[in-house]
JSON list of C-alpha atoms in Angstrom, two decimals:
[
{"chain": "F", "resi": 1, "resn": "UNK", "atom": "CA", "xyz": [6.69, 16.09, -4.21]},
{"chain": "F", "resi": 2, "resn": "UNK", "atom": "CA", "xyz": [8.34, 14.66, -1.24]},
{"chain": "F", "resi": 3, "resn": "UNK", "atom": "CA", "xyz": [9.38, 16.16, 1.83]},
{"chain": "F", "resi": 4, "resn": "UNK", "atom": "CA", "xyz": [13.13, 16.13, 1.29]},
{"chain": "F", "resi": 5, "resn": "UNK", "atom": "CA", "xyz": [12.45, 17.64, -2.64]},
{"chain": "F", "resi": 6, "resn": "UNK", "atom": "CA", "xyz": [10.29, 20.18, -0.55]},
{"chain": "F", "resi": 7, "resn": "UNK", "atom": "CA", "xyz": [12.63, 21.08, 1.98]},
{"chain": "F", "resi": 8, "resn": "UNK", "atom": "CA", "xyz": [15.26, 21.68, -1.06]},
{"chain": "F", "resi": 9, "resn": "UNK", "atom": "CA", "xyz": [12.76, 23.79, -3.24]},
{"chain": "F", "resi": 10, "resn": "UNK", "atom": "CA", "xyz": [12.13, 25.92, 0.13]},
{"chain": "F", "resi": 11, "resn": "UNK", "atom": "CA", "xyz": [15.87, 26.10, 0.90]},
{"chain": "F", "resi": 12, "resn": "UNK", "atom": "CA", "xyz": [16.54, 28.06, -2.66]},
{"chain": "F", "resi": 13, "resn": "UNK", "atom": "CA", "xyz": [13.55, 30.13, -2.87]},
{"chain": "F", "resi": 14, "resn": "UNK", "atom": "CA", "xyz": [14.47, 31.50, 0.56]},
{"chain": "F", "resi": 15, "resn": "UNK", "atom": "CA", "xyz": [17.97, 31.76, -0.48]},
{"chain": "F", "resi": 16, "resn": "UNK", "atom": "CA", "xyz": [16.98, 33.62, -3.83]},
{"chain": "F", "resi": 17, "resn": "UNK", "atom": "CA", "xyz": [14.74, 35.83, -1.42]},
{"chain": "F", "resi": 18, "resn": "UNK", "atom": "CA", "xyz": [17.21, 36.83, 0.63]},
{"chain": "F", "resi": 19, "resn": "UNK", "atom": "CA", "xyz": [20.02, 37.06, -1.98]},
{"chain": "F", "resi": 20, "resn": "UNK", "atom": "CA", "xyz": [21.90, 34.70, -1.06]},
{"chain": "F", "resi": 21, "resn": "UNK", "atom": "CA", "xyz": [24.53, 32.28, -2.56]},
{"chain": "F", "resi": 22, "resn": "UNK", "atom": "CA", "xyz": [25.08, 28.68, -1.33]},
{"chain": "F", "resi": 23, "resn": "UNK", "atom": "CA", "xyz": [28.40, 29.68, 0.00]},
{"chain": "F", "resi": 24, "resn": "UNK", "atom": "CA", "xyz": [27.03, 33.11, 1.68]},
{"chain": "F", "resi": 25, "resn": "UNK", "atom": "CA", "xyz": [24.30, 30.79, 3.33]},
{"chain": "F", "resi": 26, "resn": "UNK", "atom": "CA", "xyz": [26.60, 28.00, 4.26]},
{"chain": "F", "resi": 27, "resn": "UNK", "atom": "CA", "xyz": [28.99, 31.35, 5.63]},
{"chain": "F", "resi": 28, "resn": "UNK", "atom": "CA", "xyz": [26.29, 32.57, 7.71]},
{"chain": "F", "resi": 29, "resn": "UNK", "atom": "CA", "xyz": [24.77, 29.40, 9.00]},
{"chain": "F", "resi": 30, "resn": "UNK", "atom": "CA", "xyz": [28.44, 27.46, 9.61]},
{"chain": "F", "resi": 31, "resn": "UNK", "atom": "CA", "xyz": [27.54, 25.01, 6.94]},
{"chain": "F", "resi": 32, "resn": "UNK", "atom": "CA", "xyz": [29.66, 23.90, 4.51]},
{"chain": "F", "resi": 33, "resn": "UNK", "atom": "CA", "xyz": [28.81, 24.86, 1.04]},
{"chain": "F", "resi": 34, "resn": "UNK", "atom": "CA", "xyz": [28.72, 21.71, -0.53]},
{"chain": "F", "resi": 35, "resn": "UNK", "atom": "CA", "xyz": [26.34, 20.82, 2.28]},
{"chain": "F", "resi": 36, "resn": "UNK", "atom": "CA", "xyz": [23.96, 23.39, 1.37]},
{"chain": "F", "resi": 37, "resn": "UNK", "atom": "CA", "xyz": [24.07, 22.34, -2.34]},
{"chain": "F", "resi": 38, "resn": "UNK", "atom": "CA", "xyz": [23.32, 18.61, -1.15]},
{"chain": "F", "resi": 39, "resn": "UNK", "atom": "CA", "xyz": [20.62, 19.99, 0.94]},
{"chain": "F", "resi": 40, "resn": "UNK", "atom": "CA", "xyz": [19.47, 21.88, -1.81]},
{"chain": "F", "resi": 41, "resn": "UNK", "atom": "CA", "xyz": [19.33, 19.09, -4.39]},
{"chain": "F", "resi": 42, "resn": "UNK", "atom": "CA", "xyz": [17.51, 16.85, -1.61]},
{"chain": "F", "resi": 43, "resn": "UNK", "atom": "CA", "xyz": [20.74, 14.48, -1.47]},
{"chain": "F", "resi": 44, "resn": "UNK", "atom": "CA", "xyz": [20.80, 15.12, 1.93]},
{"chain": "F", "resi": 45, "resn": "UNK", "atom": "CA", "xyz": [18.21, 15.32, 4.88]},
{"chain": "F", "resi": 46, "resn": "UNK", "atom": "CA", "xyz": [18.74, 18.14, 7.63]},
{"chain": "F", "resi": 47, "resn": "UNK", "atom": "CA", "xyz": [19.08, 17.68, 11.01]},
{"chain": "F", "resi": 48, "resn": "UNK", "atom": "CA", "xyz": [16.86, 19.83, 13.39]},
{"chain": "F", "resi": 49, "resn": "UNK", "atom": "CA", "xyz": [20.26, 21.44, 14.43]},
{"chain": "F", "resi": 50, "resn": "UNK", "atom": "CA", "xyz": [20.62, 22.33, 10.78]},
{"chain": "F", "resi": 51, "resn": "UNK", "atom": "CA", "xyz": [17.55, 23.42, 10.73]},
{"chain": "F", "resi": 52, "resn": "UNK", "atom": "CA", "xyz": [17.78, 25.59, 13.34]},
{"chain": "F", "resi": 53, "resn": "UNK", "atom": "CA", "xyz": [20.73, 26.89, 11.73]},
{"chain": "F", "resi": 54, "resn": "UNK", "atom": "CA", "xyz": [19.31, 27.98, 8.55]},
{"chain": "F", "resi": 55, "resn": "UNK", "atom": "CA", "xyz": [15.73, 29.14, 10.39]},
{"chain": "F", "resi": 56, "resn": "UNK", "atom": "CA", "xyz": [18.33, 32.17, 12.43]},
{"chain": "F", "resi": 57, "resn": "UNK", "atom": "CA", "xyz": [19.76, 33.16, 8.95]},
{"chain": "F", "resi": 58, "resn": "UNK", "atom": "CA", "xyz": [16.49, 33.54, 7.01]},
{"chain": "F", "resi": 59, "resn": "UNK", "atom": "CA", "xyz": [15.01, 35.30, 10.46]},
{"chain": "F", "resi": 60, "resn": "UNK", "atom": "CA", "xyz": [12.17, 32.37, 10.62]},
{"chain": "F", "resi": 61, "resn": "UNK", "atom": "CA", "xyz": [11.29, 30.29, 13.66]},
{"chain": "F", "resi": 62, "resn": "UNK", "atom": "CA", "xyz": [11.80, 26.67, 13.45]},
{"chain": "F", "resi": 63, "resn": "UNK", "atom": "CA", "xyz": [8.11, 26.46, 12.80]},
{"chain": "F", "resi": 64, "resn": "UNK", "atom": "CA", "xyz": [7.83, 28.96, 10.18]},
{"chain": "F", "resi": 65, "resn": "UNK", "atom": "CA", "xyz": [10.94, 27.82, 8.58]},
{"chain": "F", "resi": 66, "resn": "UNK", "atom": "CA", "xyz": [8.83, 24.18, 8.29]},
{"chain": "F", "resi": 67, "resn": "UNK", "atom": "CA", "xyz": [5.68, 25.55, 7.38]},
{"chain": "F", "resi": 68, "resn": "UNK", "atom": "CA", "xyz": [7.24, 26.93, 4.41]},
{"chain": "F", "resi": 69, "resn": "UNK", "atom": "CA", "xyz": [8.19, 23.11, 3.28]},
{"chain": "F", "resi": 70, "resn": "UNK", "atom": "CA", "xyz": [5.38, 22.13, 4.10]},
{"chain": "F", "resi": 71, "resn": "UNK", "atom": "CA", "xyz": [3.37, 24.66, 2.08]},
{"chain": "F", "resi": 72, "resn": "UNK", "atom": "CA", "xyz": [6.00, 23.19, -0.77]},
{"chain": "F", "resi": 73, "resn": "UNK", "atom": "CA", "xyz": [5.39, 19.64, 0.04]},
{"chain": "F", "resi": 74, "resn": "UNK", "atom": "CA", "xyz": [1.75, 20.27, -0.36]},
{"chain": "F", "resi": 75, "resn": "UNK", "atom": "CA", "xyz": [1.30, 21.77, -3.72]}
]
């Protein structure tokens, strides 16, 4: 799988996790939801700003936050 696909597959197990919808997430993060879906679908690639973003609203570090794609990316 590729890092984008990863990224998207981490995005909506932590959303699922924390019982989140795409709209609740983009809500708490300032993201649009349509964003998040693109994000989500690997459409889109995040900035580390939106990174950052989403990291504060699942209660990760930046480097958590991307060892959890990477742990995706390498299965």
């Amino acid at each position: 799988m590729d890092v984008i696909g990863a990224f998207g597959e981490t995005l909506r197990k932590l959303m699922l996790k924390h019982g989140f919808t795409q709209e609740q997430l983009g809500f708490e993060a300032g993201l649009r939801r349509t964003f998040i879906s693109s994000l989500e679908l690997g459409d889109k690639q995040p900035s580390l700003v939106t990174i950052q973003k989403l990291a504060v609203v699942f209660n990760l570090s930046i480097s958590k936050f991307l060892a959890e794609v990477e742990k995706t990316h390498l299965k």
